[in-house]
Amino acid sequence: ESAAGKADFPPLPASIKKAIPNGIVVYYEENRTSLSDPEGKAVNCWVIETQGSFRSERLFVLAEEGNDEDGGIVFFRAAEIYAKLRPGHEEETLGDFLDEQKYRVIGENSFTAEQIVQVRNLSPNDLAQSLFFLNSLPIVESARFSPWIPSR
């Protein structure tokens, strides 16, 4: 069972277990529209909390497994969405558009100059709504999830 919603889910694929060996499945949704694929293919989706000795070492990871023949798995940081602002807008401006109960600008990616928006609600449906919301803002050129690469 998932920690939130008590949803039953099949055993985690071996590649997810290997990447996140002691993770806790917080959310699971089967056969949903991909949160990361622009074509919106069907995927199985997990939000998993990684384990660390300290709270600061824990991370929420979004894992998507394609339902097609290749069934590849991709990982993203679930609690962060990168937002590229339209020219002439700054971090403070983005914060003015955000509900502080749901979102918080926590910094800027130094390589891409995208704003990093922390998302508080982490179910796959909430994440989809958050991505849609950020992409709908007039000052946002594009928003995306940040890839996560397992350390093993």
PDB file of N, CA and C in Angstrom, residues 33-129:
ATOM      1  N   THR A  33      -1.689   9.520 -17.585  1.00  0.00           N
ATOM      2  CA  THR A  33      -0.946  10.304 -18.566  1.00  0.00           C
ATOM      3  C   THR A  33       0.388  10.718 -17.951  1.00  0.00           C
ATOM      4  N   SER A  34       1.446  10.572 -18.720  1.00  0.00           N
ATOM      5  CA  SER A  34       2.782  10.934 -18.247  1.00  0.00           C
ATOM      6  C   SER A  34       2.844  12.401 -17.854  1.00  0.00           C
ATOM      7  N   LEU A  35       3.553  12.663 -16.765  1.00  0.00           N
ATOM      8  CA  LEU A  35       3.778  14.032 -16.321  1.00  0.00           C
ATOM      9  C   LEU A  35       4.976  14.658 -17.023  1.00  0.00           C
ATOM     10  N   SER A  36       5.790  13.827 -17.654  1.00  0.00           N
ATOM     11  CA  SER A  36       7.042  14.325 -18.226  1.00  0.00           C
ATOM     12  C   SER A  36       7.104  14.249 -19.747  1.00  0.00           C
ATOM     13  N   ASP A  37       6.278  13.420 -20.347  1.00  0.00           N
ATOM     14  CA  ASP A  37       6.320  13.225 -21.792  1.00  0.00           C
ATOM     15  C   ASP A  37       5.355  14.186 -22.485  1.00  0.00           C
ATOM     16  N   PRO A  38       5.868  15.060 -23.373  1.00  0.00           N
ATOM     17  CA  PRO A  38       4.986  16.010 -24.052  1.00  0.00           C
ATOM     18  C   PRO A  38       3.890  15.335 -24.877  1.00  0.00           C
ATOM     19  N   GLU A  39       4.120  14.107 -25.306  1.00  0.00           N
ATOM     20  CA  GLU A  39       3.113  13.387 -26.086  1.00  0.00           C
ATOM     21  C   GLU A  39       2.047  12.777 -25.188  1.00  0.00           C
ATOM     22  N   GLY A  40       2.279  12.784 -23.874  1.00  0.00           N
ATOM     23  CA  GLY A  40       1.284  12.304 -22.929  1.00  0.00           C
ATOM     24  C   GLY A  40       1.014  10.816 -22.986  1.00  0.00           C
ATOM     25  N   LYS A  41       2.053  10.006 -23.162  1.00  0.00           N
ATOM     26  CA  LYS A  41       1.833   8.562 -23.230  1.00  0.00           C
ATOM     27  C   LYS A  41       1.380   8.025 -21.866  1.00  0.00           C
ATOM     28  N   ALA A  42       0.814   6.833 -21.864  1.00  0.00           N
ATOM     29  CA  ALA A  42       0.341   6.202 -20.632  1.00  0.00           C
ATOM     30  C   ALA A  42       1.517   5.602 -19.873  1.00  0.00           C
ATOM     31  N   VAL A  43       1.517   5.817 -18.572  1.00  0.00           N
ATOM     32  CA  VAL A  43       2.596   5.320 -17.712  1.00  0.00           C
ATOM     33  C   VAL A  43       2.024   4.835 -16.382  1.00  0.00           C
ATOM     34  N   ASN A  44       2.819   4.047 -15.683  1.00  0.00           N
ATOM     35  CA  ASN A  44       2.594   3.787 -14.267  1.00  0.00           C
ATOM     36  C   ASN A  44       3.493   4.772 -13.544  1.00  0.00           C
ATOM     37  N   CYS A  45       2.989   5.349 -12.471  1.00  0.00           N
ATOM     38  CA  CYS A  45       3.663   6.476 -11.841  1.00  0.00           C
ATOM     39  C   CYS A  45       3.749   6.279 -10.332  1.00  0.00           C
ATOM     40  N   TRP A  46       4.948   6.440  -9.784  1.00  0.00           N
ATOM     41  CA  TRP A  46       5.166   6.357  -8.348  1.00  0.00           C
ATOM     42  C   TRP A  46       5.798   7.661  -7.863  1.00  0.00           C
ATOM     43  N   VAL A  47       5.404   8.118  -6.693  1.00  0.00           N
ATOM     44  CA  VAL A  47       6.139   9.157  -5.978  1.00  0.00           C
ATOM     45  C   VAL A  47       6.727   8.448  -4.780  1.00  0.00           C
ATOM     46  N   ILE A  48       8.058   8.469  -4.690  1.00  0.00           N
ATOM     47  CA  ILE A  48       8.776   7.686  -3.688  1.00  0.00           C
ATOM     48  C   ILE A  48       9.641   8.610  -2.849  1.00  0.00           C
ATOM     49  N   GLU A  49       9.578   8.433  -1.534  1.00  0.00           N
ATOM     50  CA  GLU A  49      10.461   9.183  -0.642  1.00  0.00           C
ATOM     51  C   GLU A  49      11.720   8.364  -0.438  1.00  0.00           C
ATOM     52  N   THR A  50      12.860   8.967  -0.742  1.00  0.00           N
ATOM     53  CA  THR A  50      14.127   8.281  -0.531  1.00  0.00           C
ATOM     54  C   THR A  50      14.472   8.328   0.950  1.00  0.00           C
ATOM     55  N   GLN A  51      15.374   7.470   1.357  1.00  0.00           N
ATOM     56  CA  GLN A  51      15.797   7.415   2.757  1.00  0.00           C
ATOM     57  C   GLN A  51      17.168   8.044   2.900  1.00  0.00           C
ATOM     58  N   GLY A  52      17.368   8.738   3.998  1.00  0.00           N
ATOM     59  CA  GLY A  52      18.655   9.327   4.317  1.00  0.00           C
ATOM     60  C   GLY A  52      18.790   9.411   5.816  1.00  0.00           C
ATOM     61  N   SER A  53      20.012   9.509   6.296  1.00  0.00           N
ATOM     62  CA  SER A  53      20.246   9.588   7.738  1.00  0.00           C
ATOM     63  C   SER A  53      19.631  10.846   8.332  1.00  0.00           C
ATOM     64  N   PHE A  54      19.609  11.900   7.543  1.00  0.00           N
ATOM     65  CA  PHE A  54      19.073  13.172   8.015  1.00  0.00           C
ATOM     66  C   PHE A  54      17.902  13.585   7.140  1.00  0.00           C
ATOM     67  N   ARG A  55      17.000  14.360   7.715  1.00  0.00           N
ATOM     68  CA  ARG A  55      15.826  14.823   6.961  1.00  0.00           C
ATOM     69  C   ARG A  55      16.248  15.566   5.694  1.00  0.00           C
ATOM     70  N   SER A  56      17.328  16.315   5.759  1.00  0.00           N
ATOM     71  CA  SER A  56      17.794  17.083   4.605  1.00  0.00           C
ATOM     72  C   SER A  56      18.299  16.189   3.473  1.00  0.00           C
ATOM     73  N   GLU A  57      18.550  14.911   3.777  1.00  0.00           N
ATOM     74  CA  GLU A  57      19.033  13.981   2.752  1.00  0.00           C
ATOM     75  C   GLU A  57      17.888  13.264   2.039  1.00  0.00           C
ATOM     76  N   ARG A  58      16.675  13.437   2.525  1.00  0.00           N
ATOM     77  CA  ARG A  58      15.525  12.777   1.906  1.00  0.00           C
ATOM     78  C   ARG A  58      15.050  13.571   0.698  1.00  0.00           C
ATOM     79  N   LEU A  59      14.476  12.851  -0.235  1.00  0.00           N
ATOM     80  CA  LEU A  59      14.055  13.462  -1.485  1.00  0.00           C
ATOM     81  C   LEU A  59      12.814  12.727  -1.976  1.00  0.00           C
ATOM     82  N   PHE A  60      11.904  13.457  -2.603  1.00  0.00           N
ATOM     83  CA  PHE A  60      10.743  12.825  -3.230  1.00  0.00           C
ATOM     84  C   PHE A  60      11.050  12.685  -4.709  1.00  0.00           C
ATOM     85  N   VAL A  61      10.956  11.455  -5.201  1.00  0.00           N
ATOM     86  CA  VAL A  61      11.285  11.150  -6.591  1.00  0.00           C
ATOM     87  C   VAL A  61      10.025  10.668  -7.306  1.00  0.00           C
ATOM     88  N   LEU A  62       9.799  11.226  -8.482  1.00  0.00           N
ATOM     89  CA  LEU A  62       8.723  10.788  -9.363  1.00  0.00           C
ATOM     90  C   LEU A  62       9.334   9.771 -10.332  1.00  0.00           C
ATOM     91  N   ALA A  63       8.803   8.557 -10.321  1.00  0.00           N
ATOM     92  CA  ALA A  63       9.273   7.516 -11.242  1.00  0.00           C
ATOM     93  C   ALA A  63       8.131   7.168 -12.179  1.00  0.00           C
ATOM     94  N   GLU A  64       8.418   7.186 -13.481  1.00  0.00           N
ATOM     95  CA  GLU A  64       7.416   6.826 -14.478  1.00  0.00           C
ATOM     96  C   GLU A  64       7.923   5.647 -15.299  1.00  0.00           C
ATOM     97  N   GLU A  65       7.051   4.646 -15.432  1.00  0.00           N
ATOM     98  CA  GLU A  65       7.346   3.473 -16.251  1.00  0.00           C
ATOM     99  C   GLU A  65       6.382   3.454 -17.415  1.00  0.00           C
ATOM    100  N   GLY A  66       6.927   3.482 -18.628  1.00  0.00           N
ATOM    101  CA  GLY A  66       6.080   3.459 -19.814  1.00  0.00           C
ATOM    102  C   GLY A  66       5.291   2.174 -19.923  1.00  0.00           C
ATOM    103  N   ASN A  67       4.058   2.280 -20.413  1.00  0.00           N
ATOM    104  CA  ASN A  67       3.209   1.106 -20.605  1.00  0.00           C
ATOM    105  C   ASN A  67       3.357   0.507 -21.998  1.00  0.00           C
ATOM    106  N   ASP A  68       4.296   1.045 -22.784  1.00  0.00           N
ATOM    107  CA  ASP A  68       4.501   0.513 -24.128  1.00  0.00           C
ATOM    108  C   ASP A  68       5.521  -0.618 -24.079  1.00  0.00           C
ATOM    109  N   GLU A  69       5.915  -1.110 -25.252  1.00  0.00           N
ATOM    110  CA  GLU A  69       6.805  -2.265 -25.300  1.00  0.00           C
ATOM    111  C   GLU A  69       8.184  -2.004 -24.710  1.00  0.00           C
ATOM    112  N   ASP A  70       8.692  -0.757 -24.778  1.00  0.00           N
ATOM    113  CA  ASP A  70      10.025  -0.523 -24.201  1.00  0.00           C
ATOM    114  C   ASP A  70       9.962  -0.367 -22.685  1.00  0.00           C
ATOM    115  N   GLY A  71       8.834   0.101 -22.148  1.00  0.00           N
ATOM    116  CA  GLY A  71       8.625   0.166 -20.703  1.00  0.00           C
ATOM    117  C   GLY A  71       9.726   0.852 -19.929  1.00  0.00           C
ATOM    118  N   GLY A  72      10.427   1.800 -20.554  1.00  0.00           N
ATOM    119  CA  GLY A  72      11.528   2.480 -19.887  1.00  0.00           C
ATOM    120  C   GLY A  72      11.085   3.246 -18.654  1.00  0.00           C
ATOM    121  N   ILE A  73      12.016   3.425 -17.728  1.00  0.00           N
ATOM    122  CA  ILE A  73      11.726   4.147 -16.491  1.00  0.00           C
ATOM    123  C   ILE A  73      12.540   5.429 -16.466  1.00  0.00           C
ATOM    124  N   VAL A  74      11.861   6.519 -16.126  1.00  0.00           N
ATOM    125  CA  VAL A  74      12.525   7.809 -15.981  1.00  0.00           C
ATOM    126  C   VAL A  74      12.229   8.337 -14.581  1.00  0.00           C
ATOM    127  N   PHE A  75      13.179   9.113 -14.064  1.00  0.00           N
ATOM    128  CA  PHE A  75      13.070   9.656 -12.715  1.00  0.00           C
ATOM    129  C   PHE A  75      13.136  11.180 -12.760  1.00  0.00           C
ATOM    130  N   PHE A  76      12.362  11.811 -11.870  1.00  0.00           N
ATOM    131  CA  PHE A  76      12.367  13.265 -11.741  1.00  0.00           C
ATOM    132  C   PHE A  76      12.263  13.625 -10.268  1.00  0.00           C
ATOM    133  N   ARG A  77      12.734  14.805  -9.928  1.00  0.00           N
ATOM    134  CA  ARG A  77      12.537  15.339  -8.586  1.00  0.00           C
ATOM    135  C   ARG A  77      11.076  15.758  -8.488  1.00  0.00           C
ATOM    136  N   ALA A  78      10.317  15.135  -7.607  1.00  0.00           N
ATOM    137  CA  ALA A  78       8.871  15.370  -7.551  1.00  0.00           C
ATOM    138  C   ALA A  78       8.508  16.706  -6.920  1.00  0.00           C
ATOM    139  N   ALA A  79       9.289  17.180  -5.976  1.00  0.00           N
ATOM    140  CA  ALA A  79       8.901  18.372  -5.216  1.00  0.00           C
ATOM    141  C   ALA A  79       9.382  19.668  -5.851  1.00  0.00           C
ATOM    142  N   GLU A  80      10.010  19.596  -7.013  1.00  0.00           N
ATOM    143  CA  GLU A  80      10.548  20.798  -7.646  1.00  0.00           C
ATOM    144  C   GLU A  80      10.162  20.856  -9.112  1.00  0.00           C
ATOM    145  N   ILE A  81       9.708  22.027  -9.520  1.00  0.00           N
ATOM    146  CA  ILE A  81       9.432  22.286 -10.937  1.00  0.00           C
ATOM    147  C   ILE A  81      10.284  23.481 -11.345  1.00  0.00           C
ATOM    148  N   TYR A  82      10.953  23.348 -12.473  1.00  0.00           N
ATOM    149  CA  TYR A  82      11.783  24.432 -12.995  1.00  0.00           C
ATOM    150  C   TYR A  82      10.935  25.289 -13.925  1.00  0.00           C
ATOM    151  N   ALA A  83      10.942  26.586 -13.688  1.00  0.00           N
ATOM    152  CA  ALA A  83      10.148  27.514 -14.490  1.00  0.00           C
ATOM    153  C   ALA A  83      11.057  28.521 -15.178  1.00  0.00           C
ATOM    154  N   LYS A  84      11.014  28.527 -16.501  1.00  0.00           N
ATOM    155  CA  LYS A  84      11.769  29.509 -17.278  1.00  0.00           C
ATOM    156  C   LYS A  84      10.865  30.723 -17.482  1.00  0.00           C
ATOM    157  N   LEU A  85      11.337  31.870 -17.011  1.00  0.00           N
ATOM    158  CA  LEU A  85      10.528  33.076 -17.110  1.00  0.00           C
ATOM    159  C   LEU A  85      10.717  33.762 -18.455  1.00  0.00           C
ATOM    160  N   ARG A  86       9.698  34.467 -18.865  1.00  0.00           N
ATOM    161  CA  ARG A  86       9.805  35.275 -20.081  1.00  0.00           C
ATOM    162  C   ARG A  86      10.779  36.419 -19.811  1.00  0.00           C
ATOM    163  N   PRO A  87      11.452  36.911 -20.824  1.00  0.00           N
ATOM    164  CA  PRO A  87      12.416  38.007 -20.619  1.00  0.00           C
ATOM    165  C   PRO A  87      11.790  39.192 -19.878  1.00  0.00           C
ATOM    166  N   GLY A  88      12.555  39.755 -18.944  1.00  0.00           N
ATOM    167  CA  GLY A  88      12.114  40.930 -18.203  1.00  0.00           C
ATOM    168  C   GLY A  88      11.444  40.630 -16.873  1.00  0.00           C
ATOM    169  N   HIS A  89      11.332  39.355 -16.509  1.00  0.00           N
ATOM    170  CA  HIS A  89      10.692  39.003 -15.240  1.00  0.00           C
ATOM    171  C   HIS A  89      11.722  38.420 -14.289  1.00  0.00           C
ATOM    172  N   GLU A  90      11.517  38.620 -13.005  1.00  0.00           N
ATOM    173  CA  GLU A  90      12.459  38.167 -11.986  1.00  0.00           C
ATOM    174  C   GLU A  90      11.766  37.248 -10.997  1.00  0.00           C
ATOM    175  N   GLU A  91      12.571  36.609 -10.171  1.00  0.00           N
ATOM    176  CA  GLU A  91      12.074  35.662  -9.176  1.00  0.00           C
ATOM    177  C   GLU A  91      10.956  36.258  -8.318  1.00  0.00           C
ATOM    178  N   GLU A  92      11.131  37.495  -7.870  1.00  0.00           N
ATOM    179  CA  GLU A  92      10.119  38.113  -7.006  1.00  0.00           C
ATOM    180  C   GLU A  92       8.781  38.212  -7.735  1.00  0.00           C
ATOM    181  N   THR A  93       8.822  38.453  -9.018  1.00  0.00           N
ATOM    182  CA  THR A  93       7.605  38.549  -9.808  1.00  0.00           C
ATOM    183  C   THR A  93       6.877  37.209  -9.819  1.00  0.00           C
ATOM    184  N   LEU A  94       7.591  36.109  -9.995  1.00  0.00           N
ATOM    185  CA  LEU A  94       6.971  34.789 -10.006  1.00  0.00           C
ATOM    186  C   LEU A  94       6.295  34.511  -8.666  1.00  0.00           C
ATOM    187  N   GLY A  95       6.943  34.857  -7.584  1.00  0.00           N
ATOM    188  CA  GLY A  95       6.372  34.644  -6.260  1.00  0.00           C
ATOM    189  C   GLY A  95       5.039  35.339  -6.074  1.00  0.00           C
ATOM    190  N   ASP A  96       4.847  36.453  -6.751  1.00  0.00           N
ATOM    191  CA  ASP A  96       3.582  37.185  -6.647  1.00  0.00           C
ATOM    192  C   ASP A  96       2.406  36.393  -7.223  1.00  0.00           C
ATOM    193  N   PHE A  97       2.676  35.457  -8.126  1.00  0.00           N
ATOM    194  CA  PHE A  97       1.633  34.664  -8.769  1.00  0.00           C
ATOM    195  C   PHE A  97       1.316  33.374  -8.016  1.00  0.00           C
ATOM    196  N   LEU A  98       2.127  33.045  -7.004  1.00  0.00           N
ATOM    197  CA  LEU A  98       2.025  31.732  -6.367  1.00  0.00           C
ATOM    198  C   LEU A  98       1.267  31.766  -5.046  1.00  0.00           C
ATOM    199  N   ASP A  99       0.462  30.751  -4.816  1.00  0.00           N
ATOM    200  CA  ASP A  99      -0.207  30.550  -3.532  1.00  0.00           C
ATOM    201  C   ASP A  99       0.844  29.967  -2.589  1.00  0.00           C
ATOM    202  N   GLU A 100       1.204  30.710  -1.557  1.00  0.00           N
ATOM    203  CA  GLU A 100       2.287  30.279  -0.670  1.00  0.00           C
ATOM    204  C   GLU A 100       1.947  29.022   0.117  1.00  0.00           C
ATOM    205  N   GLN A 101       0.684  28.620   0.136  1.00  0.00           N
ATOM    206  CA  GLN A 101       0.300  27.361   0.776  1.00  0.00           C
ATOM    207  C   GLN A 101       0.656  26.157  -0.109  1.00  0.00           C
ATOM    208  N   LYS A 102       0.861  26.405  -1.403  1.00  0.00           N
ATOM    209  CA  LYS A 102       1.143  25.320  -2.342  1.00  0.00           C
ATOM    210  C   LYS A 102       2.539  25.382  -2.957  1.00  0.00           C
ATOM    211  N   TYR A 103       3.088  26.598  -3.106  1.00  0.00           N
ATOM    212  CA  TYR A 103       4.332  26.771  -3.857  1.00  0.00           C
ATOM    213  C   TYR A 103       5.261  27.752  -3.150  1.00  0.00           C
ATOM    214  N   ARG A 104       6.554  27.570  -3.447  1.00  0.00           N
ATOM    215  CA  ARG A 104       7.538  28.518  -2.941  1.00  0.00           C
ATOM    216  C   ARG A 104       8.730  28.527  -3.895  1.00  0.00           C
ATOM    217  N   VAL A 105       9.183  29.709  -4.282  1.00  0.00           N
ATOM    218  CA  VAL A 105      10.390  29.814  -5.096  1.00  0.00           C
ATOM    219  C   VAL A 105      11.571  29.623  -4.149  1.00  0.00           C
ATOM    220  N   ILE A 106      12.393  28.592  -4.419  1.00  0.00           N
ATOM    221  CA  ILE A 106      13.507  28.290  -3.503  1.00  0.00           C
ATOM    222  C   ILE A 106      14.872  28.628  -4.091  1.00  0.00           C
ATOM    223  N   GLY A 107      14.912  29.119  -5.310  1.00  0.00           N
ATOM    224  CA  GLY A 107      16.194  29.491  -5.888  1.00  0.00           C
ATOM    225  C   GLY A 107      16.155  29.508  -7.398  1.00  0.00           C
ATOM    226  N   GLU A 108      17.352  29.588  -7.962  1.00  0.00           N
ATOM    227  CA  GLU A 108      17.500  29.632  -9.409  1.00  0.00           C
ATOM    228  C   GLU A 108      18.567  28.634  -9.823  1.00  0.00           C
ATOM    229  N   ASN A 109      18.305  27.901 -10.895  1.00  0.00           N
ATOM    230  CA  ASN A 109      19.297  26.990 -11.449  1.00  0.00           C
ATOM    231  C   ASN A 109      20.380  27.839 -12.105  1.00  0.00           C
ATOM    232  N   SER A 110      21.600  27.717 -11.627  1.00  0.00           N
ATOM    233  CA  SER A 110      22.681  28.580 -12.112  1.00  0.00           C
ATOM    234  C   SER A 110      23.083  28.278 -13.559  1.00  0.00           C
ATOM    235  N   PHE A 111      22.772  27.085 -14.065  1.00  0.00           N
ATOM    236  CA  PHE A 111      23.127  26.745 -15.439  1.00  0.00           C
ATOM    237  C   PHE A 111      22.060  27.195 -16.443  1.00  0.00           C
ATOM    238  N   THR A 112      20.787  27.078 -16.052  1.00  0.00           N
ATOM    239  CA  THR A 112      19.707  27.360 -17.000  1.00  0.00           C
ATOM    240  C   THR A 112      18.974  28.668 -16.705  1.00  0.00           C
ATOM    241  N   ALA A 113      19.236  29.280 -15.555  1.00  0.00           N
ATOM    242  CA  ALA A 113      18.563  30.501 -15.092  1.00  0.00           C
ATOM    243  C   ALA A 113      17.058  30.284 -14.875  1.00  0.00           C
ATOM    244  N   GLU A 114      16.633  29.037 -14.727  1.00  0.00           N
ATOM    245  CA  GLU A 114      15.237  28.738 -14.429  1.00  0.00           C
ATOM    246  C   GLU A 114      15.003  28.904 -12.927  1.00  0.00           C
ATOM    247  N   GLN A 115      13.809  29.363 -12.581  1.00  0.00           N
ATOM    248  CA  GLN A 115      13.415  29.460 -11.179  1.00  0.00           C
ATOM    249  C   GLN A 115      13.037  28.070 -10.690  1.00  0.00           C
ATOM    250  N   ILE A 116      13.436  27.727  -9.480  1.00  0.00           N
ATOM    251  CA  ILE A 116      13.095  26.434  -8.899  1.00  0.00           C
ATOM    252  C   ILE A 116      11.921  26.655  -7.955  1.00  0.00           C
ATOM    253  N   VAL A 117      10.799  26.032  -8.294  1.00  0.00           N
ATOM    254  CA  VAL A 117       9.573  26.187  -7.512  1.00  0.00           C
ATOM    255  C   VAL A 117       9.336  24.904  -6.726  1.00  0.00           C
ATOM    256  N   GLN A 118       9.314  25.035  -5.404  1.00  0.00           N
ATOM    257  CA  GLN A 118       9.014  23.886  -4.555  1.00  0.00           C
ATOM    258  C   GLN A 118       7.500  23.694  -4.516  1.00  0.00           C
ATOM    259  N   VAL A 119       7.091  22.442  -4.712  1.00  0.00           N
ATOM    260  CA  VAL A 119       5.677  22.081  -4.732  1.00  0.00           C
ATOM    261  C   VAL A 119       5.383  21.305  -3.453  1.00  0.00           C
ATOM    262  N   ARG A 120       4.334  21.684  -2.769  1.00  0.00           N
ATOM    263  CA  ARG A 120       4.018  21.041  -1.488  1.00  0.00           C
ATOM    264  C   ARG A 120       3.117  19.810  -1.631  1.00  0.00           C
ATOM    265  N   ASN A 121       2.235  19.787  -2.621  1.00  0.00           N
ATOM    266  CA  ASN A 121       1.315  18.658  -2.817  1.00  0.00           C
ATOM    267  C   ASN A 121       1.890  17.737  -3.885  1.00  0.00           C
ATOM    268  N   LEU A 122       2.123  16.470  -3.526  1.00  0.00           N
ATOM    269  CA  LEU A 122       2.942  15.605  -4.363  1.00  0.00           C
ATOM    270  C   LEU A 122       2.225  14.432  -5.020  1.00  0.00           C
ATOM    271  N   SER A 123       0.905  14.362  -4.941  1.00  0.00           N
ATOM    272  CA  SER A 123       0.245  13.272  -5.652  1.00  0.00           C
ATOM    273  C   SER A 123       0.427  13.514  -7.154  1.00  0.00           C
ATOM    274  N   PRO A 124       0.410  12.463  -7.963  1.00  0.00           N
ATOM    275  CA  PRO A 124       0.552  12.676  -9.414  1.00  0.00           C
ATOM    276  C   PRO A 124      -0.468  13.667  -9.973  1.00  0.00           C
ATOM    277  N   ASN A 125      -1.712  13.629  -9.503  1.00  0.00           N
ATOM    278  CA  ASN A 125      -2.706  14.601  -9.983  1.00  0.00           C
ATOM    279  C   ASN A 125      -2.327  16.019  -9.571  1.00  0.00           C
ATOM    280  N   ASP A 126      -1.887  16.194  -8.323  1.00  0.00           N
ATOM    281  CA  ASP A 126      -1.455  17.522  -7.866  1.00  0.00           C
ATOM    282  C   ASP A 126      -0.256  18.007  -8.662  1.00  0.00           C
ATOM    283  N   LEU A 127       0.683  17.111  -8.961  1.00  0.00           N
ATOM    284  CA  LEU A 127       1.860  17.497  -9.737  1.00  0.00           C
ATOM    285  C   LEU A 127       1.461  17.922 -11.150  1.00  0.00           C
ATOM    286  N   ALA A 128       0.530  17.201 -11.755  1.00  0.00           N
ATOM    287  CA  ALA A 128       0.052  17.570 -13.099  1.00  0.00           C
ATOM    288  C   ALA A 128      -0.613  18.942 -13.063  1.00  0.00           C
ATOM    289  N   GLN A 129      -1.432  19.190 -12.041  1.00  0.00           N
ATOM    290  CA  GLN A 129      -2.091  20.483 -11.914  1.00  0.00           C
ATOM    291  C   GLN A 129      -1.066  21.600 -11.693  1.00  0.00           C
TER     292      GLN A 129
END
